Coordinates of C-alpha atoms and ligand atoms in Angstrom, one line a residue:
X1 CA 29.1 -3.2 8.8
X2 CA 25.7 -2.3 10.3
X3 CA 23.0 -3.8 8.4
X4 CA 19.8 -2.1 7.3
X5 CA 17.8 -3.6 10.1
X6 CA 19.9 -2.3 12.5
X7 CA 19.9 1.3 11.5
X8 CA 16.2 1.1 11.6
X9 CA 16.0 -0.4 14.7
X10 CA 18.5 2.8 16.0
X11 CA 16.8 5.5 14.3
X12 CA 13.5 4.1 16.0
X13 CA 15.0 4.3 19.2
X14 CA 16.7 7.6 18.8
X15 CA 13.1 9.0 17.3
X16 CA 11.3 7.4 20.3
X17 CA 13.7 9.0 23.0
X18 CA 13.4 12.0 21.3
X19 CA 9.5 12.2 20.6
X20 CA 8.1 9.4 22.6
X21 CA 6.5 7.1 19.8
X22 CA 8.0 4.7 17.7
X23 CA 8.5 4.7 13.7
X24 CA 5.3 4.0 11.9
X25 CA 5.3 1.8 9.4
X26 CA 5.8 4.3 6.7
X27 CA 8.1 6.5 8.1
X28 CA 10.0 2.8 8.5
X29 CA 9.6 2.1 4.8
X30 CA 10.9 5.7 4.0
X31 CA 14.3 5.4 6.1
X32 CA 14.9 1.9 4.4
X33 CA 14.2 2.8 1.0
X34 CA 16.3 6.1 1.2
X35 CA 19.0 3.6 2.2
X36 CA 18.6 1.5 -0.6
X37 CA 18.6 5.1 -2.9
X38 CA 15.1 4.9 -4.1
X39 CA 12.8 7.4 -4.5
X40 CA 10.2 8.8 -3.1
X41 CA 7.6 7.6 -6.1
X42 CA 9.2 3.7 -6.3
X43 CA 8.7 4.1 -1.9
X44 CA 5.3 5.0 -3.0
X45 CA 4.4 2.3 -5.1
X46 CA 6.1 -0.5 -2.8
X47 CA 3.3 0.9 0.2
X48 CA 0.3 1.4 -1.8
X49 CA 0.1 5.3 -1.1
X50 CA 0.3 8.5 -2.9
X51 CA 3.6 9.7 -3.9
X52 CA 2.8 13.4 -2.4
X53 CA 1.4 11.4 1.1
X54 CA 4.6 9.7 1.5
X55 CA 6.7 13.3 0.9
X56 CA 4.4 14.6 3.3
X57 CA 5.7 12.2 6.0
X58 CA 9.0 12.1 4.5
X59 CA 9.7 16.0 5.0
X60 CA 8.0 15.5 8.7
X61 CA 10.5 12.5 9.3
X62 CA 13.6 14.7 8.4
X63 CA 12.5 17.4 10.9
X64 CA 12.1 15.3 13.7
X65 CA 15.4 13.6 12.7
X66 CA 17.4 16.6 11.8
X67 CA 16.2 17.6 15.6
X68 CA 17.7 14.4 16.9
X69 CA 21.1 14.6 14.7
X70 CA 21.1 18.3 16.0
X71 CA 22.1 19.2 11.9
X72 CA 20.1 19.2 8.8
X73 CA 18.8 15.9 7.6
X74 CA 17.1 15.5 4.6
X75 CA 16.5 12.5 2.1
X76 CA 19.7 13.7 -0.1
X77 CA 22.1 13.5 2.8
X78 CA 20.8 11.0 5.5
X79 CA 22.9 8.2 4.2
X80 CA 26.3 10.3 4.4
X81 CA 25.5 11.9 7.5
X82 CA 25.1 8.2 9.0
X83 CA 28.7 7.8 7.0
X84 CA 30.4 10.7 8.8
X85 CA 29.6 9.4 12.4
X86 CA 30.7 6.3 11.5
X87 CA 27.3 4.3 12.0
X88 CA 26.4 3.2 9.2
X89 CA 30.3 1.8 8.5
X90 CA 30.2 0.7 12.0
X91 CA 31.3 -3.1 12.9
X92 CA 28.5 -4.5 14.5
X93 CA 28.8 -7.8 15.5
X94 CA 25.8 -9.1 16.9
X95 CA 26.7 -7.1 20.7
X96 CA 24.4 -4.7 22.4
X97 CA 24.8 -1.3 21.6
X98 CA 26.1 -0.5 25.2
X99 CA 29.5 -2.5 25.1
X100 CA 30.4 0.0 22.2
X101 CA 29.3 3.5 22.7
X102 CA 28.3 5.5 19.8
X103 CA 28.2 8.8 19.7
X104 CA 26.2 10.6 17.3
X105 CA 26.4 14.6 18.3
X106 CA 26.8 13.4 22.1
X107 CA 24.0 11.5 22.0
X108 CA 24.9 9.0 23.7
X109 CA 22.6 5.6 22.8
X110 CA 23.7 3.3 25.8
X111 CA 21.9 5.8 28.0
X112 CA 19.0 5.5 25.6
X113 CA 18.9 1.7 25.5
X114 CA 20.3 -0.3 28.7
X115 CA 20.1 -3.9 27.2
X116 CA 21.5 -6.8 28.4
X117 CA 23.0 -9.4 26.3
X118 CA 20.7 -12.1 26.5
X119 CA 18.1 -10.0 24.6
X120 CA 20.5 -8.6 22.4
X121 CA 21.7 -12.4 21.3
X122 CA 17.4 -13.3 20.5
X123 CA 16.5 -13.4 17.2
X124 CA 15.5 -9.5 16.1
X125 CA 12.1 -8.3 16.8
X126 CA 10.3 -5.3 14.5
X127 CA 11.6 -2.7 16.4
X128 CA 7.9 -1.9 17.1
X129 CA 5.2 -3.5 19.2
X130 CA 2.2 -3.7 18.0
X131 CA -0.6 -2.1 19.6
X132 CA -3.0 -4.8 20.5
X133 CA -6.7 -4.1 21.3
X134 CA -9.0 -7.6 21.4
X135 CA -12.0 -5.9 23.3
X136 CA -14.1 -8.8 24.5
X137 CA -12.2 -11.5 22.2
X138 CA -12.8 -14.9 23.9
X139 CA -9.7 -16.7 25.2
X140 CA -8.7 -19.8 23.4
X141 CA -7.4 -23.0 25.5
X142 CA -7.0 -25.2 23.1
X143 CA -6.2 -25.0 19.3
X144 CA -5.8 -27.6 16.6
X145 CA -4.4 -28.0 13.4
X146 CA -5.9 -25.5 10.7
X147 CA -2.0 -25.3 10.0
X148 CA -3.2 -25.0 5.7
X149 CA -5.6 -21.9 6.5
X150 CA -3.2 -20.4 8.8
X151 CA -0.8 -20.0 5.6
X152 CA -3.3 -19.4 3.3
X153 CA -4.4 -16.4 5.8
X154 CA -0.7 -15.3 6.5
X155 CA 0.4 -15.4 2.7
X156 CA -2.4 -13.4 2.0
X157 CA -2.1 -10.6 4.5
X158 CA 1.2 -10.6 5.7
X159 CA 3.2 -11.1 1.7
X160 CA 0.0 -9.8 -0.5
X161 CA -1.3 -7.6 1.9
X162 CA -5.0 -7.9 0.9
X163 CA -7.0 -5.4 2.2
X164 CA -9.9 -7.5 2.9
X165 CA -10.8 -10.8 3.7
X166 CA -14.0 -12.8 4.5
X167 CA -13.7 -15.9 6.8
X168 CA -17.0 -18.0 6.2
X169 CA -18.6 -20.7 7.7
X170 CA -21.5 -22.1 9.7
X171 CA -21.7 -21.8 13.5
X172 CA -19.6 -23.6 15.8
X173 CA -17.0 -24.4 12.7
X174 CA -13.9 -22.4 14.7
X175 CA -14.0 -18.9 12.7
X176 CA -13.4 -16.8 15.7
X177 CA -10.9 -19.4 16.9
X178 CA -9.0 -19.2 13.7
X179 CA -8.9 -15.3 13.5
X180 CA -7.4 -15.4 17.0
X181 CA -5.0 -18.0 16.5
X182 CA -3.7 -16.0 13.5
X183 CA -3.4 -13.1 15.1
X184 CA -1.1 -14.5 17.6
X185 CA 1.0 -16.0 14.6
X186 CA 1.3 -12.3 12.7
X187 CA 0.4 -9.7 15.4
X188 CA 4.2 -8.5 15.1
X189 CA 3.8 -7.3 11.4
X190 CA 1.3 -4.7 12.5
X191 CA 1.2 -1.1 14.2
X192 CA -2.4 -2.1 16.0
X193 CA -4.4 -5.4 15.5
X194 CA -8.0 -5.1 16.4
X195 CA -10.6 -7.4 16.9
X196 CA -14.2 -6.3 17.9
X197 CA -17.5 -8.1 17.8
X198 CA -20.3 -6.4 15.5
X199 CA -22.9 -9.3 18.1
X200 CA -24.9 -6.6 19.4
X201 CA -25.1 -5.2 16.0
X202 CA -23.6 -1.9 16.2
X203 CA -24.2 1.0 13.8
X204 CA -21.6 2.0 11.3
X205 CA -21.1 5.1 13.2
X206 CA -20.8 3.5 16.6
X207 CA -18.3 0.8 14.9
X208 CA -15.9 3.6 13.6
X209 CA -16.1 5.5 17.2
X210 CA -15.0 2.4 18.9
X211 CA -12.1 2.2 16.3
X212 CA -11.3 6.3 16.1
X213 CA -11.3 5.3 20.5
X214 CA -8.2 3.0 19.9
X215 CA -6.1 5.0 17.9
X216 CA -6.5 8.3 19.5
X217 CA -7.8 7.8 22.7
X218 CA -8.3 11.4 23.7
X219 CA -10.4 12.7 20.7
X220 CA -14.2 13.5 21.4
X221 CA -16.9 11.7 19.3
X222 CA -17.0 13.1 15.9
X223 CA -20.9 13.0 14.7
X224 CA -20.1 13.5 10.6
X225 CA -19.5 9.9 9.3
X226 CA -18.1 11.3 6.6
X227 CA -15.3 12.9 8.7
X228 CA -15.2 9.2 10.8
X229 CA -15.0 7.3 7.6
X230 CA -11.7 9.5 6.7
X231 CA -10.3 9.8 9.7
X232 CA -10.4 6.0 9.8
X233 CA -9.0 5.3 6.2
X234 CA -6.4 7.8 7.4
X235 CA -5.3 5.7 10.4
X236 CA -5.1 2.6 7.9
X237 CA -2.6 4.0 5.6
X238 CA -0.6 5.4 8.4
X239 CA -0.1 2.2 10.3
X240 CA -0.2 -0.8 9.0
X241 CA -3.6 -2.3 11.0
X242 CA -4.7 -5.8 11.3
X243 CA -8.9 -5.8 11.9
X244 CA -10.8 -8.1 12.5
X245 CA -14.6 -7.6 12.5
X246 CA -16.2 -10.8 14.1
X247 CA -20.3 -11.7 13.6
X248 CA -20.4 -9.6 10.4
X249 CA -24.2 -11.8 9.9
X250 CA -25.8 -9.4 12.6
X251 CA -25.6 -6.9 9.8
X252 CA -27.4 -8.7 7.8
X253 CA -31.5 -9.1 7.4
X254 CA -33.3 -12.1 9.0
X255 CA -35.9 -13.5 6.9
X256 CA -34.7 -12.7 3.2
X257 CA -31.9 -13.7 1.5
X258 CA -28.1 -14.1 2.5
X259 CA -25.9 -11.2 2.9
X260 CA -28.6 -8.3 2.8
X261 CA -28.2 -5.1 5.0
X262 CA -30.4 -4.4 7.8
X263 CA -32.1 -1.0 6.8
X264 CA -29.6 1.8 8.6
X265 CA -26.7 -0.9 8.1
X266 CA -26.1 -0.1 4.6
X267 CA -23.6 2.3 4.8
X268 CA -21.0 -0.7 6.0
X269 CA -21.5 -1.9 2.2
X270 CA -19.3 1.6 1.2
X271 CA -17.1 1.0 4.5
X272 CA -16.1 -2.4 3.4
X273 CA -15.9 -1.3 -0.6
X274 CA -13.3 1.6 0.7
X275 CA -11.3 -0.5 2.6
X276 CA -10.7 -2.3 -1.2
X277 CA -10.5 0.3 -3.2
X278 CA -8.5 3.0 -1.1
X279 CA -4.4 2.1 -1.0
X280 CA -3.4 1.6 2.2
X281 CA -1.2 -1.1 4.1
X282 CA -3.8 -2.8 6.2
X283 CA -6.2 -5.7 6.3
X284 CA -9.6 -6.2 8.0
X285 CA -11.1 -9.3 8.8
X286 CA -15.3 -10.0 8.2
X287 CA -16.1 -13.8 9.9
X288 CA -19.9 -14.3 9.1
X289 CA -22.0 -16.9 8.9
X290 CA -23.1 -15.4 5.7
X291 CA -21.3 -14.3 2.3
X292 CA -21.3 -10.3 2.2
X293 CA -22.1 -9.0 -0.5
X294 CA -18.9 -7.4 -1.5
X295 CA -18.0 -10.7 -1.8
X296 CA -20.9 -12.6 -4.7
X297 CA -19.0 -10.9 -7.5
X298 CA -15.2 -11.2 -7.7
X299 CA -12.4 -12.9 -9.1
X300 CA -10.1 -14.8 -6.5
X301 CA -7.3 -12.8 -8.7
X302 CA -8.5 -9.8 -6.9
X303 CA -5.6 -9.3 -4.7
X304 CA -7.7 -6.6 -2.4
X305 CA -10.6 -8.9 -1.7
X306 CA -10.8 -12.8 -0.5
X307 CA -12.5 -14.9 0.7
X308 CA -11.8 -18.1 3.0
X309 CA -14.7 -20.9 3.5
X310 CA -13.6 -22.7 7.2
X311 CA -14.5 -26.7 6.6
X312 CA -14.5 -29.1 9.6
X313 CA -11.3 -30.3 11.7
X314 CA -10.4 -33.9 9.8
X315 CA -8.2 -35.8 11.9
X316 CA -7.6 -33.4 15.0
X317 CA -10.8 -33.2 15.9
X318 CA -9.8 -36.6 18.1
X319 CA -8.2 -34.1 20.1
X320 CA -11.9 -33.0 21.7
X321 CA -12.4 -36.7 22.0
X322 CA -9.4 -37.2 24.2
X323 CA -10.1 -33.8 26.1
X324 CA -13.6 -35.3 26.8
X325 CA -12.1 -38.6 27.9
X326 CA -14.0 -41.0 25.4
X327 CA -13.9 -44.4 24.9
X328 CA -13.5 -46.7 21.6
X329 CA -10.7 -44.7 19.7
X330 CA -12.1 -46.9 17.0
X331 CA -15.6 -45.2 16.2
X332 CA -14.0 -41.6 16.4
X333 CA -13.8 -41.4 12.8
X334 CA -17.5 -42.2 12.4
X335 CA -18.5 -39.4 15.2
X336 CA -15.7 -36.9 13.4
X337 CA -17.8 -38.1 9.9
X338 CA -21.3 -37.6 11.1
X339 CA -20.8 -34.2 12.9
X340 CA -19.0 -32.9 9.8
X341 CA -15.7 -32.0 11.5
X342 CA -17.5 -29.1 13.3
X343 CA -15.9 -28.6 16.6
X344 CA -18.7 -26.9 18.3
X345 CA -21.3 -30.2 17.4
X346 CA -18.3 -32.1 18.2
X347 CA -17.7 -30.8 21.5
X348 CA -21.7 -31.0 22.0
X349 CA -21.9 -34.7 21.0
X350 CA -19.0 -35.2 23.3
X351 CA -21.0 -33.8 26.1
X352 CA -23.8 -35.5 25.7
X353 CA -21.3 -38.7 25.4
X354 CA -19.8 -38.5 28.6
X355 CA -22.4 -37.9 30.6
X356 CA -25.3 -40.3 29.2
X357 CA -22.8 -43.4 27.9
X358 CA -20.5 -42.5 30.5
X359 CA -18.2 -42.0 27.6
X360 CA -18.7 -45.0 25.3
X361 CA -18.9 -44.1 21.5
X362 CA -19.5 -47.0 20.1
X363 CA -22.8 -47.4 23.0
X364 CA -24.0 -43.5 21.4
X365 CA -23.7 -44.9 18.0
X366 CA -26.1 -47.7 18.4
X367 CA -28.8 -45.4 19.1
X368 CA -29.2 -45.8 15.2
X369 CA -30.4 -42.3 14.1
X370 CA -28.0 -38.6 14.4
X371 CA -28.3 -37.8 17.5
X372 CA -28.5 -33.6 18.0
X373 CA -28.3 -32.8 21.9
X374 CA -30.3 -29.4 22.8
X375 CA -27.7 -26.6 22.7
X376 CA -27.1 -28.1 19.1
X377 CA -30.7 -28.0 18.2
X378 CA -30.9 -24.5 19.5
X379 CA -27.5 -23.2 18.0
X380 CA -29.2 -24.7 14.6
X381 CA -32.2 -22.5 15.6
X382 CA -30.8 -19.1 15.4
X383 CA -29.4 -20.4 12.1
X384 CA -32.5 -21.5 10.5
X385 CA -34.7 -18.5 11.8
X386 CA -32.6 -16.3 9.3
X387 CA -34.0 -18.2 6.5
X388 CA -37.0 -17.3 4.0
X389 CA -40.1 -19.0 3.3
X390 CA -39.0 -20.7 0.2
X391 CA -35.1 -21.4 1.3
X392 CA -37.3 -23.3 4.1
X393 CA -39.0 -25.5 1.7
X394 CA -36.2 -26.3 0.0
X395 CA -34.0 -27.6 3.3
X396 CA -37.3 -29.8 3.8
X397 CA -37.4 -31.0 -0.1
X398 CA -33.5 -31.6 0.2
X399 CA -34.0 -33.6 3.7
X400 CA -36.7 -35.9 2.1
X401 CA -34.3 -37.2 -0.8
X402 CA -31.8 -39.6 -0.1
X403 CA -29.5 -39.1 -2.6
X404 CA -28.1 -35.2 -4.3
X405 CA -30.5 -33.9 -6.4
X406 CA -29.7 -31.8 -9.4
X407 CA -31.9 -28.5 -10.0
X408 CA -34.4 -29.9 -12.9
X409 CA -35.1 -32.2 -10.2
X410 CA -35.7 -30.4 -7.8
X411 CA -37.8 -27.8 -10.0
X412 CA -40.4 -31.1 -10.8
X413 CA -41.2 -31.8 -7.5
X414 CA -41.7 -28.1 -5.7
X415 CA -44.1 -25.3 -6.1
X416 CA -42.0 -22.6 -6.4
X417 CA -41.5 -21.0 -9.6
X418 CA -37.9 -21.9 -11.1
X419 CA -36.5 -18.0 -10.3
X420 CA -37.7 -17.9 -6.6
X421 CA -36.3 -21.9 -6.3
X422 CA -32.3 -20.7 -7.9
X423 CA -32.1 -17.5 -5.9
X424 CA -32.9 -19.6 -2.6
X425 CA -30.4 -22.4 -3.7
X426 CA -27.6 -19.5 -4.3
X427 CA -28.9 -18.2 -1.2
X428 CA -28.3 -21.2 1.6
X429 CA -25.0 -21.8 -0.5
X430 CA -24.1 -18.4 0.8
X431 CA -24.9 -19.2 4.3
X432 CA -22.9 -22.9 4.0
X433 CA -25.7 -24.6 4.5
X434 CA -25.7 -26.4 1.3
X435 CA -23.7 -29.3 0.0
X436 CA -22.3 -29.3 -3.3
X437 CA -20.6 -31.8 -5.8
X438 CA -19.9 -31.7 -9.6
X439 CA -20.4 -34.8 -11.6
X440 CA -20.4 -35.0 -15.7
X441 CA -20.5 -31.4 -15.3
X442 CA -24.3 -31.3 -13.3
X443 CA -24.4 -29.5 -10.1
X444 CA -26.0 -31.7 -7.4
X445 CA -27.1 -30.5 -4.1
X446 CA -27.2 -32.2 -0.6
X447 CA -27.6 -31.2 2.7
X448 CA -25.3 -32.5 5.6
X449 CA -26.7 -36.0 7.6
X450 CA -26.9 -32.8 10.9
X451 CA -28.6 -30.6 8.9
X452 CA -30.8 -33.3 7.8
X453 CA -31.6 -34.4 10.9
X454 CA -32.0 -31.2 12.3
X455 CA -34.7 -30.2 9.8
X456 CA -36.5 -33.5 10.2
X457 CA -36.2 -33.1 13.6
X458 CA -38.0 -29.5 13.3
X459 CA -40.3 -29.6 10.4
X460 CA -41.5 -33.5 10.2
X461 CA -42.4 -34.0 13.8
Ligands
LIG501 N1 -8.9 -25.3 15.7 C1 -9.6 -25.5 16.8 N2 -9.0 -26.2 17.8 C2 -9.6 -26.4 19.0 N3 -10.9 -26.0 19.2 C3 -11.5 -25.3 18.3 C4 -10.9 -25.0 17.0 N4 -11.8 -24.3 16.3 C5 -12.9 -24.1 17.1 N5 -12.7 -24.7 18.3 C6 -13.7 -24.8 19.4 O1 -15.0 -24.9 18.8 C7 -15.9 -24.0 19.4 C8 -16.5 -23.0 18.3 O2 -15.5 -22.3 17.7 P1 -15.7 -20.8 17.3 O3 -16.4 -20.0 18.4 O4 -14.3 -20.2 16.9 O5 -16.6 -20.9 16.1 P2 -17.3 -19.8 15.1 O6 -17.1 -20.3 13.7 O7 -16.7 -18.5 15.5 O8 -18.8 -19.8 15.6 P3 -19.9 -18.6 15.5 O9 -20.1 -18.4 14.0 O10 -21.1 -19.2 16.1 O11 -19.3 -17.5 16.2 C9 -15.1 -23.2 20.4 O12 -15.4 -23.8 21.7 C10 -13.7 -23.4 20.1 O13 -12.9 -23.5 21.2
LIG502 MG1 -17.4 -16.7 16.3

């Protein structure tokens, strides 16, 4: 008996010889539940659309098919019709489709799809391939671990299909990596993954060009961003889409508090609040050095928003070690400990390493203080010249104390008044630039021995 799958995977190729483009992800989810004898409004439900949108693509569907079949085909009779030409009772067992010839109103399918057996005997594929547009993605050589937030990432998207998700961390900690690397893993759930790079800080309108570009290639510009905005959203609930948006920060101010929109780069706050509160299928990506804002008040229950914080690499960051060719295995915990996991400092520090103690750790290490080579001074740079006034004086408060201080503490000993100190304490935890730890239910704050170093290195000089 043909399976389900294997239906799909015919009537995509019989609609693709006979129209040129693949099933969509709906129309998919329409042929399999009218297989299963649901209707149209538990279909609905299952994709997160209106009932009357999937009819709409429903009553299109049976047109094109009813063209193909050369008879009538409508929701109420495509199961029997399948019946009467004996495909869906049809013994399928495992072979390609052109050792058995199956004729559906002389259509002949061998003709259609000349397979040979070895990729008939792989395991199945989704009978579509994904559209895949990385723009200027960087390549990745290497890739380690992060096996825990891959899952996290996949569960989310691929079984809860949350619409969208925030990957956040400071600079250098592997966010672009990560979204790359999962993109590989997943890309084969999705109509089109996207990944562009808002670095050059694009304006809403340019963003949603670039986008409207990839999924109809032909249009011209459309000026109204209203029109953009919906044409967009459209797209998303008709394919299932996989976006990721990479330096989300470069929307954000310099010089005031985390997460706030440049002025003209407001309108991305209603983009990304759509993309939540619209049903559709698909899932966009923000990595940012900063929380957006969409993202200060909600509940992790929220199954259309998340958020991901990317800590350090623990144990495989000995990996860049080895790539580097270092010495004394033994004192590659105390480097991986220092430089917080961070792969970029890492690979810095490693650098730096090489070339000056021609590779001996435990030779760096007895330099006694942390160490911060240039490029990991000036990455720190563009970090720190986002920062206010006040969150300024409270990274050089923080890298005076030796131990985590807890906010009553910190109040005593600074002159800023106690509403200006908490908003730029919530601020740099927002940027991850702020250490945290519970203990008999006080909060305590700390900075990182880099970031400590770093600010020393800057400010007490
Ligand atoms: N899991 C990993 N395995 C191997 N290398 C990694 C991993 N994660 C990051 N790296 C390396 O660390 C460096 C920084 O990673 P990446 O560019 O992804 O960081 P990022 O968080 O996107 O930084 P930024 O916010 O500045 O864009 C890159 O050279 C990358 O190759
Ligand atoms: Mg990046």
């Amino acid at each position: 008996m043909m399976d389900i799958k294997e239906i799909l995977k015919l009537a995509d190729e019989l609609v693709s010889a006979k129209t040129g483009e693949h099933l969509d992800y709906l129309q998919e989810a329409i042929l399999r539940g009218t297989l299963q004898g649901r209707k149209y409004s538990d279909i609905a439900e299952e994709m997160h659309a209106s009932e009357g949108y999937v009819r709409d693509v429903g009553s299109k569907l049976w047109k094109i098919l009813s063209e193909v079949f050369g008879e009538e085909i409508t929701k109420r009779n495509f199961r029997a019709i399948l019946e009467k030409d004996k495909v869906y009772n049809f013994s399928y067992h495992g072979h390609v489709y052109n050792q058995k010839h199956i004729g559906i109103n002389n259509l002949n399918i061998c003709s259609q799809t000349p397979q040979s057996p070895q990729v008939a005997q792989q395991p199945q594929q989704t009978p579509t391939q994904p559209h895949i547009d990385l723009g200027d993605a960087p390549e990745i050589f290497s890739f380690y671990d992060r096996t825990t937030e891959l899952t996290t990432l996949e569960n989310w998207i691929v079984r809860d299909r949350t619409r969208l998700i925030a990957l956040l961390g400071i600079s250098g900690i592997g966010k672009t990596t990560l979204a790359l690397q999962l993109i590989k893993q997943i890309k084969n759930n999705f109509d089109y993954v996207i990944y562009r790079s808002l670095r050059f800080s694009p304006t809403l309108e340019q963003t949603l060009t670039n986008l409207q570009q990839i999924f109809s290639p032909k249009s011209e510009p459309i000026q109204n961003i209203e029109t953009q905005l919906s044409q967009l959203l459209n797209n998303l609930r008709q394919h299932r889409c996989l976006i990721v948006l990479d330096d989300v920060q470069m929307l954000f101010s310099a010089g005031q508090l985390a997460g706030q929109y440049r002025s003209g780069y407001e309108n991305y706050h209603l983009f990304f609040q759509l993309i939540t509160e619209i049903s559709h299928p698909s899932s966009l990506i923000l990595n940012s050095w900063e929380k957006p804002r969409e993202f200060v008040q909600f509940h992790q229950e929220n199954n259309q928003m998340r958020c991901l914080v990317i800590e350090g690499l623990r144990d495989a960051a000995k990996e860049i070690f080895k790539n580097h060719e270092l010495l004394d295995e033994n004192c590659w915990q105390t480097l991986i400990d220092t430089y917080q996991g961070n792969p970029l400092w890492l690979q810095f520090t490693a650098n730096l390493i090489k070339e000056l103690f021609l590779g001996s750790v435990s030779d760096f290490l007895q330099c006694g203080t942390v160490i911060l080579s240039e490029p990991l001074q000036a990455q720190l740079d563009q970090q720190f010249q986002r920062l206010t006034q006040q969150e300024i004086a409270v990274m050089k408060q923080l890298a005076k104390e030796t131990e985590p201080v807890y906010l009553p503490q910190i109040l005593k000993v600074m002159q800023l008044s106690a509403s200006d100190l908490l908003n730029a304490i919530q601020s740099l935890r927002w940027r991850l630039l702020l250490g945290a730890k519970e203990e008999n239910k006080t909060a305590f704050f700390t900075l990182n021995t880099v970031l400590k170093q770093y600010v020393k290195n800057r400010y007490f000089n």
